[in-house]
Structures are given as C-alpha cells and as structure tokens.
Short mmCIF file of C-alpha atoms and ligand atoms in Angstrom, two decimals:
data_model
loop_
_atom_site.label_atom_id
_atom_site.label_comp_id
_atom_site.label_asym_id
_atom_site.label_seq_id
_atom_site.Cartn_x
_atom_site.Cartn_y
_atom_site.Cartn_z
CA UNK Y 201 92.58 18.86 10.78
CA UNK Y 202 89.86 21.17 11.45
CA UNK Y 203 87.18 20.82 14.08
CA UNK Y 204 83.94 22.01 14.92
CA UNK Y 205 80.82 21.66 17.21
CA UNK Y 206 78.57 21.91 13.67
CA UNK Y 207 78.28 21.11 9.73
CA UNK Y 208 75.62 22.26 8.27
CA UNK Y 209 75.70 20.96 4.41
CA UNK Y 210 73.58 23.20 2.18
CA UNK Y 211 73.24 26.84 2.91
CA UNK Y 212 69.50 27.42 1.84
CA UNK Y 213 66.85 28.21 4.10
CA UNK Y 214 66.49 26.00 6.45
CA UNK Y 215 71.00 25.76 7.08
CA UNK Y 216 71.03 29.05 7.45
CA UNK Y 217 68.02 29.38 10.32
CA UNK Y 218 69.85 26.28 11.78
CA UNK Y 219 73.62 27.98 11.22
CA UNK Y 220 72.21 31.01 13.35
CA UNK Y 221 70.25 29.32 15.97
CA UNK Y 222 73.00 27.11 16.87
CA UNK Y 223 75.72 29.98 16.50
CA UNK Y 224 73.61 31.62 18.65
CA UNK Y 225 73.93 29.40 21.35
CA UNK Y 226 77.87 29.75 21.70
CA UNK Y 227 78.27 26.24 19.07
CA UNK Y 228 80.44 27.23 16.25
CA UNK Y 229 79.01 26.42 12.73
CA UNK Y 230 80.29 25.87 9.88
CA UNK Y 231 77.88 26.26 6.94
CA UNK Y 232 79.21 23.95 3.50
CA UNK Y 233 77.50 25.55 0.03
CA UNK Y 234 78.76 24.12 -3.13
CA UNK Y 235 77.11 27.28 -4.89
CA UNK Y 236 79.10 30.51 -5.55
CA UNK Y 237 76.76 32.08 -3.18
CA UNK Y 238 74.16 31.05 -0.45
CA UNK Y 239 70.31 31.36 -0.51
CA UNK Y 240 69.69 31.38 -4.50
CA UNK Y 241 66.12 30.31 -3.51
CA UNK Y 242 65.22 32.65 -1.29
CA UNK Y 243 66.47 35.13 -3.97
CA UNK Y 244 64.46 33.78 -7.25
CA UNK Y 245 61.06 33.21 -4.74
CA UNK Y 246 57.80 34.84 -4.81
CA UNK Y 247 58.96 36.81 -8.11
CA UNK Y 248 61.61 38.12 -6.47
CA UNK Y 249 60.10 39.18 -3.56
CA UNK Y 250 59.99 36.19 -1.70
CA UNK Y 251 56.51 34.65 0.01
CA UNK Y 252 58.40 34.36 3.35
CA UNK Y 253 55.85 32.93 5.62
CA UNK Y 254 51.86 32.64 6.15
CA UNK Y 255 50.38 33.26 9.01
CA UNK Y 256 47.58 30.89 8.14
CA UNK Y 257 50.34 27.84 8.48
CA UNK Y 258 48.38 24.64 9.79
CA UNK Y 259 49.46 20.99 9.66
CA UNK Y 260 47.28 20.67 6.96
CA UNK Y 261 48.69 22.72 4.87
CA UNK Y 262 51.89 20.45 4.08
CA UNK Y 263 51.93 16.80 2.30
CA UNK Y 264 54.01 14.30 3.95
CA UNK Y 265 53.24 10.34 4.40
CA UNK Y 266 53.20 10.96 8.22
CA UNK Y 267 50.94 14.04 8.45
CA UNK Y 268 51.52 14.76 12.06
CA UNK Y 269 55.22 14.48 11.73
CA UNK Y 270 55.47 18.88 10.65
CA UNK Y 271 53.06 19.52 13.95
CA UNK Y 272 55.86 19.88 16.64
CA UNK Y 273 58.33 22.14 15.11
CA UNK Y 274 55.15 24.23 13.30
CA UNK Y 275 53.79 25.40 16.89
CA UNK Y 276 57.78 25.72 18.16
CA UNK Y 277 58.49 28.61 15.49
CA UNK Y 278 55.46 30.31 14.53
CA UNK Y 279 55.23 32.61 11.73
CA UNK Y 280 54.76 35.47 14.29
CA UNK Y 281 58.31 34.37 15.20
CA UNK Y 282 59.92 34.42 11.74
CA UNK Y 283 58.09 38.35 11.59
CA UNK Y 284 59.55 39.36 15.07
CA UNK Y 285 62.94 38.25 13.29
CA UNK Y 286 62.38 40.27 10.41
CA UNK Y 287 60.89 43.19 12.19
CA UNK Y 288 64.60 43.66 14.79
CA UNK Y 289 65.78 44.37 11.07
CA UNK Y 290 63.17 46.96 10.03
CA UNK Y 291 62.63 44.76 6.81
CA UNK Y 292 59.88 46.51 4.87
CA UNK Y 293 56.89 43.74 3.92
CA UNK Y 294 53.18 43.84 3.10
CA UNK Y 295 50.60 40.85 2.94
CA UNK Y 296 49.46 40.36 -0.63
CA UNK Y 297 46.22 38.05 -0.26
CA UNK Y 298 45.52 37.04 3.25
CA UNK Y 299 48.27 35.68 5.55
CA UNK Y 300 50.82 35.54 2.56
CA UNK Y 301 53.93 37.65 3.35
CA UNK Y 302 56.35 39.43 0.83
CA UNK Y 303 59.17 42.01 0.89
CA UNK Y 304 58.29 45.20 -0.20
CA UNK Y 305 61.51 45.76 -2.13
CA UNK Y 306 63.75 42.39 -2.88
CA UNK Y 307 64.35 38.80 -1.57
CA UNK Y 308 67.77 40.11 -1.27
CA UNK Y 309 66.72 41.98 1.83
CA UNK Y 310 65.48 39.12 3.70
CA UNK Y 311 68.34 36.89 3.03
CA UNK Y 312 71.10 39.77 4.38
CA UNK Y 313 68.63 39.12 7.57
CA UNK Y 314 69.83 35.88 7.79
CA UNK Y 315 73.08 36.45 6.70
CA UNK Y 316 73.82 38.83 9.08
CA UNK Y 317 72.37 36.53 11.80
CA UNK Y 318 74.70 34.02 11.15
CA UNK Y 319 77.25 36.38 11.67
CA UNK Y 320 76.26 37.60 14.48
CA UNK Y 321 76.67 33.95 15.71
CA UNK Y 322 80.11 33.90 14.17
CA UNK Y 323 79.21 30.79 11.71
CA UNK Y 324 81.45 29.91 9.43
CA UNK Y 325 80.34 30.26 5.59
CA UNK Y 326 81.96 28.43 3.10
CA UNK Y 327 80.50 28.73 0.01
CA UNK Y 328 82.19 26.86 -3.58
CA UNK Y 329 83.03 24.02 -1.29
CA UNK Y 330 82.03 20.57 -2.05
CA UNK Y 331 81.95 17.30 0.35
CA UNK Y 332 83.51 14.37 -0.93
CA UNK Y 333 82.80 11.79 1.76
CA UNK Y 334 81.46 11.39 4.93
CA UNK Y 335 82.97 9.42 7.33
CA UNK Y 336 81.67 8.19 10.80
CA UNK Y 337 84.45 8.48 14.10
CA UNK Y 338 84.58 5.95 16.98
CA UNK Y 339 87.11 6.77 19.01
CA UNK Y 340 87.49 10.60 18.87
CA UNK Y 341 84.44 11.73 21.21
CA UNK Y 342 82.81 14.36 20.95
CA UNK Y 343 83.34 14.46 17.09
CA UNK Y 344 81.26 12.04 15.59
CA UNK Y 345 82.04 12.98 11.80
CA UNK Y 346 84.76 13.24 9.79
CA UNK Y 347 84.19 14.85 6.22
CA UNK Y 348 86.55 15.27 3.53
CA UNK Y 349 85.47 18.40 1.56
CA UNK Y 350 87.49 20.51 -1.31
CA UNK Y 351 88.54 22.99 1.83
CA UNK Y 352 90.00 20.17 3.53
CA UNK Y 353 88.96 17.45 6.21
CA UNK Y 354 87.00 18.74 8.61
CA UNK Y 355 85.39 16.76 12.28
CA UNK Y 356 82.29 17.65 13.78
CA UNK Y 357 80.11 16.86 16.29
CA UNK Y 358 76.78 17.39 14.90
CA UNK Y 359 76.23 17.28 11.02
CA UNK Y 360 72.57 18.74 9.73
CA UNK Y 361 71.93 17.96 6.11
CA UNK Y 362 69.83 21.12 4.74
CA UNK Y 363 70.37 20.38 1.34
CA UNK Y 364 66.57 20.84 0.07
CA UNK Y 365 65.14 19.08 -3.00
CA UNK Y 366 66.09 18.42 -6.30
CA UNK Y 367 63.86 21.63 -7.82
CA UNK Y 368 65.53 23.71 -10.71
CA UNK Y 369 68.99 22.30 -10.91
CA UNK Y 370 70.48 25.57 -12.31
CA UNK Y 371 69.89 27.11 -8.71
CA UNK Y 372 71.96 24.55 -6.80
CA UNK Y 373 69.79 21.74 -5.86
CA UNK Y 374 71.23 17.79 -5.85
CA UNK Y 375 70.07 14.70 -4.93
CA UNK Y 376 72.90 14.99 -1.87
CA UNK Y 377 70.76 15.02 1.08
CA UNK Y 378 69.00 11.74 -0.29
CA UNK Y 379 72.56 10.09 -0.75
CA UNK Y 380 73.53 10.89 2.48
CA UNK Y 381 70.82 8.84 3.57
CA UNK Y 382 71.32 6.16 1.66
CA UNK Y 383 74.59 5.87 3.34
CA UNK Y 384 73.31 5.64 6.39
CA UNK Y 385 70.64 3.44 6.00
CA UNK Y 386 67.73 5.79 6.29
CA UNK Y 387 64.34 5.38 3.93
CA UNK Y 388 63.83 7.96 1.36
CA UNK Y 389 60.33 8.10 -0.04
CA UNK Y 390 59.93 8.22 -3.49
CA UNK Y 391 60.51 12.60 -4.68
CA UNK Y 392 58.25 13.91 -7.72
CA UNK Y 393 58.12 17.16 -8.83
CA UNK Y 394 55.49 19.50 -7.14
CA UNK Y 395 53.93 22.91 -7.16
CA UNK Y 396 54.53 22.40 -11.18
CA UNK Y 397 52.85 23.51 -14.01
CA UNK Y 398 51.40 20.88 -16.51
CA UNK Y 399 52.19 20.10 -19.83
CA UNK Y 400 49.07 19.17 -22.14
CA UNK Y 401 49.23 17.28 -25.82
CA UNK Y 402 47.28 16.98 -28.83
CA UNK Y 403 44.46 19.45 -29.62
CA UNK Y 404 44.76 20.54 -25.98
CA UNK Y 405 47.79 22.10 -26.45
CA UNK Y 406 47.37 23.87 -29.60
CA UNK Y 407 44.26 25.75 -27.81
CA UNK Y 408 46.71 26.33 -24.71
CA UNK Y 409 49.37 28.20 -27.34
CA UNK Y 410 46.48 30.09 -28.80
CA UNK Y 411 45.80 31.50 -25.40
CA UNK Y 412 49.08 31.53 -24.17
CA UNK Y 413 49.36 34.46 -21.39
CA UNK Y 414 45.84 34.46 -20.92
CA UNK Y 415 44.46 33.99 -16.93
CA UNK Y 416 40.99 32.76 -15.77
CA UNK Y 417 39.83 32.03 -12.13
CA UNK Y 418 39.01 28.98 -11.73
CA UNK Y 419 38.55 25.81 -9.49
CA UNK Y 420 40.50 22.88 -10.39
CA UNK Y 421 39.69 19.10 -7.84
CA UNK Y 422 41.85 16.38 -8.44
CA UNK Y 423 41.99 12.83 -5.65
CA UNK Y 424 39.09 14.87 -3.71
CA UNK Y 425 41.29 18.27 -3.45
CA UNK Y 426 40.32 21.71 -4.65
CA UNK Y 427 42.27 24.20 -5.31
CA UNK Y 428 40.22 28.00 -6.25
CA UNK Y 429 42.66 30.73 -7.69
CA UNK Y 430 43.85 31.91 -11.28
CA UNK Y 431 45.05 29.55 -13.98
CA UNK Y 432 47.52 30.61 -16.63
CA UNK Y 433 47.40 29.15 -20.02
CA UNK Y 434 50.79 28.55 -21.37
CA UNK Y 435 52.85 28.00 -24.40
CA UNK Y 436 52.95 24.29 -23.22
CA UNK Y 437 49.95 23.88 -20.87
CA UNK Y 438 48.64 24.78 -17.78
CA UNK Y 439 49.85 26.86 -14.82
CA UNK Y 440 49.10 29.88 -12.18
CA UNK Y 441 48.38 29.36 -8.54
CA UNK Y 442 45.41 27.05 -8.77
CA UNK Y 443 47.26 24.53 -11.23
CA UNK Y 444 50.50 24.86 -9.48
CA UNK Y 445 48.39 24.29 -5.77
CA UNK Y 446 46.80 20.65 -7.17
CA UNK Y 447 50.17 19.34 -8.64
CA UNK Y 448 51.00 18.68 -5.32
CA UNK Y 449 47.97 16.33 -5.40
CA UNK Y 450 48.24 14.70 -9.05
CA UNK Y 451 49.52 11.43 -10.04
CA UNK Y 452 50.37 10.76 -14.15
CA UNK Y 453 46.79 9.86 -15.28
CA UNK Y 454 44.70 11.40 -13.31
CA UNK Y 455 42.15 13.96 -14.57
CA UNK Y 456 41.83 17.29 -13.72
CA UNK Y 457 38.12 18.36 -13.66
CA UNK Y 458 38.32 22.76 -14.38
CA UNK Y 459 35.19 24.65 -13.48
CA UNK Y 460 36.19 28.42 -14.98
CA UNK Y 461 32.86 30.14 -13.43
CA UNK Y 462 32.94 28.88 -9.84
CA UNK Y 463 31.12 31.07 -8.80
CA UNK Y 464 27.94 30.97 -10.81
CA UNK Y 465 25.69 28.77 -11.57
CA UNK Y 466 25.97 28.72 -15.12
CA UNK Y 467 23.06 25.95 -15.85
CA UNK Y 468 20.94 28.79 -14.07
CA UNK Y 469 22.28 31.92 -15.64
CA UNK Y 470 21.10 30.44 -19.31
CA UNK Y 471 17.89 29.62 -18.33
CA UNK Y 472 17.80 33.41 -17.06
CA UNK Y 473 19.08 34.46 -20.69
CA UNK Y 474 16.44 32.14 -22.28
CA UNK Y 475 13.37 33.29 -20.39
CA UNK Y 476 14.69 36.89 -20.67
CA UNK Y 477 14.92 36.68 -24.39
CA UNK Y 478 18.49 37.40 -24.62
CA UNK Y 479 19.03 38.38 -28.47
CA UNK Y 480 22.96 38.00 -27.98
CA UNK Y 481 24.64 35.29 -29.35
CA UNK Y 482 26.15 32.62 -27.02
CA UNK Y 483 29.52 33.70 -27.61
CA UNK Y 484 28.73 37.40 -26.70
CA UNK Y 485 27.06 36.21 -23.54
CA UNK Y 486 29.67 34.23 -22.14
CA UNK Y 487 32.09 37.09 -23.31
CA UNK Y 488 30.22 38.81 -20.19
CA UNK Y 489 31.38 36.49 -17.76
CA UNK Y 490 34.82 35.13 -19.22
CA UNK Y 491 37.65 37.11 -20.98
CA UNK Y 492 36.66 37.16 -24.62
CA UNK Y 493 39.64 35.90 -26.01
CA UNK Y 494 39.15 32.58 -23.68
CA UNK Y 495 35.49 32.26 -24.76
CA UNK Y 496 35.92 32.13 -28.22
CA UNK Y 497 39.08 30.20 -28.16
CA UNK Y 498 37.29 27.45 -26.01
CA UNK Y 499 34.18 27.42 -28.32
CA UNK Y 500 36.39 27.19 -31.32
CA UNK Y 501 37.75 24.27 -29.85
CA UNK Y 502 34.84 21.37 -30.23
CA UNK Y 503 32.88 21.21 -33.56
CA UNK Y 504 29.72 21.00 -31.50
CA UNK Y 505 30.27 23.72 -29.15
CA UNK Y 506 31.58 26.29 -32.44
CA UNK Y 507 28.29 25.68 -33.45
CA UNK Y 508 26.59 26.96 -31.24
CA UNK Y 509 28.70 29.68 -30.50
CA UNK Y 510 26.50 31.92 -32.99
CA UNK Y 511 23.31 31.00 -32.01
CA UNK Y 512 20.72 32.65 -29.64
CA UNK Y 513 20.58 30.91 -26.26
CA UNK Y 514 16.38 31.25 -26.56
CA UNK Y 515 17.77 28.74 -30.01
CA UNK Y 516 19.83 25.92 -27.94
CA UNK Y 517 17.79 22.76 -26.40
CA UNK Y 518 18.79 20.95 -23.40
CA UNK Y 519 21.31 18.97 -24.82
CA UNK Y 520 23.11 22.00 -26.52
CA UNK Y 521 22.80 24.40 -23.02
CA UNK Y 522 23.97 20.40 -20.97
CA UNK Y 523 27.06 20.51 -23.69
CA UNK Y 524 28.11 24.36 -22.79
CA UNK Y 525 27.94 23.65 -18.84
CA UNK Y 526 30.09 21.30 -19.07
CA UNK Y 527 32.62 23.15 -21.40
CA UNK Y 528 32.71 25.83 -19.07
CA UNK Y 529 32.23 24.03 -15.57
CA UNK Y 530 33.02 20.39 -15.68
CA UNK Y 531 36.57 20.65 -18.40
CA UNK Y 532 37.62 17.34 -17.54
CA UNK Y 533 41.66 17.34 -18.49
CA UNK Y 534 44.27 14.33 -18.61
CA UNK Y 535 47.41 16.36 -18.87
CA UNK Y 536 50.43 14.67 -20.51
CA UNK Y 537 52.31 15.42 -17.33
CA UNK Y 538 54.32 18.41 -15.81
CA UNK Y 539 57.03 20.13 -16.40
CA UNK Y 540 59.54 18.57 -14.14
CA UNK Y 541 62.23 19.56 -12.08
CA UNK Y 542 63.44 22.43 -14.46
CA UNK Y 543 60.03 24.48 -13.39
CA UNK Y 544 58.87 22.71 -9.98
CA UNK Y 545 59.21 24.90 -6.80
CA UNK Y 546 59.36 22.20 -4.53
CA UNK Y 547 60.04 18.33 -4.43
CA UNK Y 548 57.21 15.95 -2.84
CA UNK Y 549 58.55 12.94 -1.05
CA UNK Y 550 62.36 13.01 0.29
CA UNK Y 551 63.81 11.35 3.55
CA UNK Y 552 61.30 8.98 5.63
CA UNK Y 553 59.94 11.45 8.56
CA UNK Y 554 59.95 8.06 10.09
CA UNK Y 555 63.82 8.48 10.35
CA UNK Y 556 63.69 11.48 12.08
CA UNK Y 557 62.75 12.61 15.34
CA UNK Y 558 59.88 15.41 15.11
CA UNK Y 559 61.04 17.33 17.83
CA UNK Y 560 65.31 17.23 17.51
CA UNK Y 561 65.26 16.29 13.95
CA UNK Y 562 68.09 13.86 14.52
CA UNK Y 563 68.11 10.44 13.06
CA UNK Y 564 66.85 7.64 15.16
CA UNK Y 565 69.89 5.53 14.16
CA UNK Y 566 72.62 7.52 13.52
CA UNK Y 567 73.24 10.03 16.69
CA UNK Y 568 74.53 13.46 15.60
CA UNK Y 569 73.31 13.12 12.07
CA UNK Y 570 69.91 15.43 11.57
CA UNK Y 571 67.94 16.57 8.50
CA UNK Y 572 66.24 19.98 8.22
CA UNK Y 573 63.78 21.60 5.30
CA UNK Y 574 62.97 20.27 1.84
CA UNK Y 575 65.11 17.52 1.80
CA UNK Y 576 62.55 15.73 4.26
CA UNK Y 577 59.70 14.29 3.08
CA UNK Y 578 57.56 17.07 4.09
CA UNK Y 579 55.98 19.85 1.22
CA UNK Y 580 53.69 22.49 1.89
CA UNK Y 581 51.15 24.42 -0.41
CA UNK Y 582 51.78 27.27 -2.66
CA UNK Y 583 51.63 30.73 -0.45
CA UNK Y 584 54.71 30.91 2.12
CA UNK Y 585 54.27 27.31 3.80
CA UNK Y 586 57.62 25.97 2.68
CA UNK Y 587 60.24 28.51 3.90
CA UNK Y 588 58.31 28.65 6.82
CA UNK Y 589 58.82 24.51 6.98
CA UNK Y 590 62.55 25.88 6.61
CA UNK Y 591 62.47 28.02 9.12
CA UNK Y 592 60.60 26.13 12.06
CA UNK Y 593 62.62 22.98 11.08
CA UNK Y 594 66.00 25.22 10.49
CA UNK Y 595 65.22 26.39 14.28
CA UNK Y 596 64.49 23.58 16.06
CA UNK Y 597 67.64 21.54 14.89
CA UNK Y 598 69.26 24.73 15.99
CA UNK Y 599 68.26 24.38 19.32
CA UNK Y 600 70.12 21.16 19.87
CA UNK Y 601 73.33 20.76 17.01
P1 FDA V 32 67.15 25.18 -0.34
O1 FDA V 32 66.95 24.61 -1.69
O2 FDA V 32 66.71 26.55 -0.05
O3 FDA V 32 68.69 25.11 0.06
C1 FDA V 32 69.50 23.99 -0.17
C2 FDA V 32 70.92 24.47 -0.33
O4 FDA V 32 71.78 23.35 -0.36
C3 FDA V 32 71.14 25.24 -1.62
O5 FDA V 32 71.80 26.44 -1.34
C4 FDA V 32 71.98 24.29 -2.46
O6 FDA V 32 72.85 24.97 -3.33
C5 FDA V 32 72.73 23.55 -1.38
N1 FDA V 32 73.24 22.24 -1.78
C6 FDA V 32 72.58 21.29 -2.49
N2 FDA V 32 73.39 20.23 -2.66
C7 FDA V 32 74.56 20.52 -2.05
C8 FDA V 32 75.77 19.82 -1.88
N3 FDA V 32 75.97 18.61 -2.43
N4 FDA V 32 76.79 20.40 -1.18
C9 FDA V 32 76.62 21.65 -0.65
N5 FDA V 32 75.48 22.37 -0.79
C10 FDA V 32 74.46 21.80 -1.47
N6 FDA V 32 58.60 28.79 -0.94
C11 FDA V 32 57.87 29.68 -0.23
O7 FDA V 32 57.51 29.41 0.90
N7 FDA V 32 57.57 30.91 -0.79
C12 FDA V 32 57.95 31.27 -2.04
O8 FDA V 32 57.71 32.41 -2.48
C13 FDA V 32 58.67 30.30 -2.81
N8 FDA V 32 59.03 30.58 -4.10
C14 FDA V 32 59.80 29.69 -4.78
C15 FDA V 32 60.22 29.99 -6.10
C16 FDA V 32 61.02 29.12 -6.79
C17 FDA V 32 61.43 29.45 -8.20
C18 FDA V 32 61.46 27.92 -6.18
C19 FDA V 32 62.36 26.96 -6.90
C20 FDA V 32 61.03 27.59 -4.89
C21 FDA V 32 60.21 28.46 -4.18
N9 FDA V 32 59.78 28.17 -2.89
C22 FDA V 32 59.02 29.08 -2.20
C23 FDA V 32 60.20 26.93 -2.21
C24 FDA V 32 61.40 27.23 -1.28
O9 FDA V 32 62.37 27.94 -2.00
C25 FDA V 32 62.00 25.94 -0.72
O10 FDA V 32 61.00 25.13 -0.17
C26 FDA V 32 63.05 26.27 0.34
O11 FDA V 32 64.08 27.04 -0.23
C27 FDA V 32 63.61 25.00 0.95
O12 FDA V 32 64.64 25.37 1.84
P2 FDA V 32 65.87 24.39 2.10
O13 FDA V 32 66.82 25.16 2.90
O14 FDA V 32 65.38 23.09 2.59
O15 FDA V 32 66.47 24.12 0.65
#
C-alpha cells in the first residue's frame, strides 16, 4: 500500500501548477497521467508557442453559469505572477497583440518550467498510469481516498481532479473528471465544444472551398456578442480568431451576422464613388477595400449581386447599392454547426461551480475531493485566458491539498 498527502489525476496545466504549489509546501504529490507524457496541451497551444497568459484577464473574459465564481482565484494568481514564474527561468517571450503572451522559441520551454518546478517540490510523476476506481476511507484518518490505479493502490489525503475537458481526444482528454463527479454526486453542466471553427452546407460551403485559405477582418455578433479579428475561410467553413472567439457564444441555429468592412461605412463610401463618377466597375472598387479573390468569389455567389459586379456604381439604384451593403456588412450565416471535439480548444460547461468552493476549490460535499482547470465549468476567450484559468485555479488548490 502506498500513501500520500496528494493525487493529482491529470497532469495538464492546471495538475501540474497544483503538483508544484503543494510540493512546495513540504506535501508530497503524486501526479497520475494516463498519457505517455505530461502537458500535450501546453505543447500543441498557440501554434506551438503557447498563448500562456494575458495580462488583460478580467472576470469577464471567461463563460461559466456562475460568472463570479473565476473572480477569487483570478485576483489570487495574477498573470504578473505566472510571468515572475517564468522570468526565475529566463524563459524568452514577447507579446504578440496586446496583453497576449507567447514563447519566443517552443511550448516545450514553458512546460520544462513547470516540470522542473514540480521537481523541485519532489512530486511524484507517473505518467502511462490509469485509475481504475476510486474509493472513499472511513476509518484510516488522515487518508480519505483509496484508488486502485495500474501502478497499484494508492491512499491519499487530498485528491484534485485536473483532468481538463474533453477537447481533441488524440491529445489525452476524457470525460474522467465528469465521471468522477458523477460518483460523487456533484452536478455537471451540460459540455459543448468551444473556441471551434464552424462547418457551413449547401452553396455556403462550396464558396468557403473556393476561398479556402483566404483571411478577411471582420466583425462577427451572435446572442448580443461581438467578436472583431480575422476570419479564415476553410475547406469546410468558417474559422480564425473572430469565428473561433463567438463559438463560445453560439447555440445550433443561431445566425451569425458577418460585417467584412467594420470599419467603413460602406453605404457612405458608394455614394462617394457615385458622386465622384467612379468609372470602375463594382468589382474593381471593392477589390480596393477587400482581397480580390474574396470580392469576386462573394459576388459570384448570388445571381443578383454577379450582376452587378460589372457595372458602374454611378449605374446601380438604391436597391442594387441596399443589396451590396448587406453582402458585404450584414452576411447573415446559419452554419450547419462546428467542428466538434476533434478541432475545439476548449470545452464549455463541465462540473457545477456550484459544487465547488471558489476560494479552496474543494467540493462542498465530499471533503478532500477538489477540482482544478477545464474540467470546471468555467471557459475563457481565445488569447491566453484559459491556461491562465489553469494556473490561478492550479495554485490556489495548491495552497491547501
Ligand atoms: P489539460 O487538458 O491541459 O490537462 C488534462 C490532463 O489530464 C491531460 O494531460 C490528460 O491527458 C489528463 N487526463 C485526462 N483524463 C485522464 C485520466 N482518466 N487519467 C489520467 N489522466 C487523464 N489556451 C490558452 O490559454 N492559450 C493557448 O494558446 C491555447 N491553445 C490551445 C491549442 C489547442 C490545440 C488546444 C486543444 C487548447 C488550447 N488552449 C489554449 C486551451 C488550454 O490548452 C486548456 O484550457 C488547458 O490546457 C486546460 O488545462 P487543464 O490542466 O485543465 O487540462
């Protein structure tokens, strides 16, 4: 029999913070991965380079059916603390668009951080291990839990679940942490697939194919949320950050309404063309605001609008110029859905924050038992918010397993 202060299942972002708080504090850890190896997230994130943390992290920023639950541990462990980790290392980084952090080299650097801050703490990796069942003790104070795992039976006293969602399979991710709670009688909110590119049908998606690769800033509202950044057409839809960012926010059926010149008042810049006499055909003007490819694609793609595609704007009346605004600012999209779990960074919905205290993250009911990261029903936005979820939530279990 083997016995230990802590078991942290899942060894991910958030169990590995926790493993190395808690280590820290003199508790010895022992971290349970069924992968070969830990952190495959941290390794395939941000392309590679991993979008760590953002400074601009607010309450606001994350979905969750208790919005106030993420507050505590958020303004506990800050990003500032996450960089003054990273810094002790000398880990070389650079902030790509405004409060989003990256490596400069490779994820792999920022996950030997934690790595070697868990053993520092002398925690106890185990990775190609799997737990069979969980068991809870009532006679064998302090150790609360008794789990049976393929590296034999092993008691603890504390047992954090930091198994994450059930995003891209292939990389590790189970529906554990969710069973777990089932077991012991704790809600779990229904999980959908988020920060996802969509999928599109019919005549939609043959003009997606034809522009396959090709990027347009845009703004993109869905449910009263707006999202402004780059969308990516794709061999079976829609993605890039803006498309990816209002996922989070989309329910099968809902419309997406596109606007792919937010930034101009397009109703006003043809009136300008008309009254300057602008001999250019439509499609060459719009070719001035909008990649080419996109414009004529887009034209081509309602028999009303490819007619007017070769005329003179000074040619078009109301109706026609009405038609083209809202081809270019008001797209209004039903996608057939999104591309699921195989694509999805992230997994809205998870374990009831109603469980869970906000401050320990240990189950009201169940003493000893706590839940850190994804697995919770908490998701942030594209742009560094979730591994810094993982992090402040990783750290403030931590402090107390
Ligand atoms: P995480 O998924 O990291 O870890 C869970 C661990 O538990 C895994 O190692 C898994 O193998 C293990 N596990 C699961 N079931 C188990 C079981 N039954 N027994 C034992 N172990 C088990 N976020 C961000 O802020 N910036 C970014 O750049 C990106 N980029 C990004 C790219 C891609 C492709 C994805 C899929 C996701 C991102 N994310 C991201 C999201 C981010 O990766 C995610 O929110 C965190 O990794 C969540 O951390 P957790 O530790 O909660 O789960």
């Amino acid at each position: 029999m083997q016995q230990v202060d802590t078991v942290i299942i899942g060894g991910g972002a958030a169990g590995l913070m926790c493993a190395a708080t808690a280590g820290a504090r003199g508790r010895s850890v022992r971290v349970i991965e069924h992968a070969k190896r830990v952190g495959k997230k941290i390794l395939m994130s941000g392309g590679g380079r991993c979008n760590f943390t953002n400074l601009d992290t607010r309450p606001a920023n994350f979905l969750s059916a208790n919005p106030h639950f993420c507050k505590s541990a958020l303004s506990r462990y800050t990003p500032w603390d996450f960089l003054a980790l990273v810094d002790g290392y000398g880990l070389a980084y650079h902030e790509k668009t405004p409060g989003q952090f990256f490596c400069d080299d490779k994820a792999k650097d920022l996950l030997d951080i934690l790595i070697a801050e868990c053993d520092r703490a002398g925690v106890d990796i185990r990775t190609q291990c799997s737990v069979t069942a969980i068991d809870v003790l009532t006679d064998t104070e302090p150790y609360r839990f008794q789990l049976a795992t393929s590296a034999g039976t092993v008691q603890c006293q504390s047992l954090v679940i930091a198994t994450g969602g059930l995003s891209i399979p292939t990389l590790g991710a189970t529906g554990f942490g969710y069973q777990i709670a089932g077991q012991f009688g704790l809600d779990v909110l229904p999980r959908r697939a988020g920060l996802v590119p969509f999928t599109l049908s019919d005549r939609w998606l043959d003009v997606a194919r034809e522009l396959a690769g090709v990027s347009v800033d845009v703004r993109v509202d869905t449910n009263n949320q707006t999202f402004s950044d780059a969308m990516l057409f794709t061999h079976r839809g829609l993605s890039g950050p803006a498309l990816l960012q209002i996922s989070n926010y989309w329910q099968p059926g809902d419309a997406l309404t596109v606007d792919f010149l937010p930034t101009l008042d397009v109703s006003a810049q043809l009136d300008q063309w008309r009254h300057e006499g602008a001999k250019a055909e439509v499609k060459t003007l719009l070719s001035r605001l909008l990649p080419s490819r996109f414009v004529h694609a887009w034209l081509a793609a309602d028999a009303r609008l490819s007619a007017l595609a070769e005329r003179r704007v000074a040619e078009l009346n109301r109706e026609a110029l009405t038609a083209l605004v809202d081809a270019f600012q008001r797209w209004r999209i039903v996608p057939a859905g999104t591309e699921g779990y195989r694509t999805a960074e992230v997994t809205l919905g998870g374990v009831s924050t109603e469980a869970v205290s906000s401050k320990t993250f240990e189950a009201k009911a169940v003493p000893g038992l706590y839940f850190v990261g994804e697995v919770l029903d908490v998701t942030g936005w594209l742009g560094g918010y979730n591994f810094q979820w993982a992090w402040a939530s990783g750290w403030c279990a931590g402090q107390v397993v």
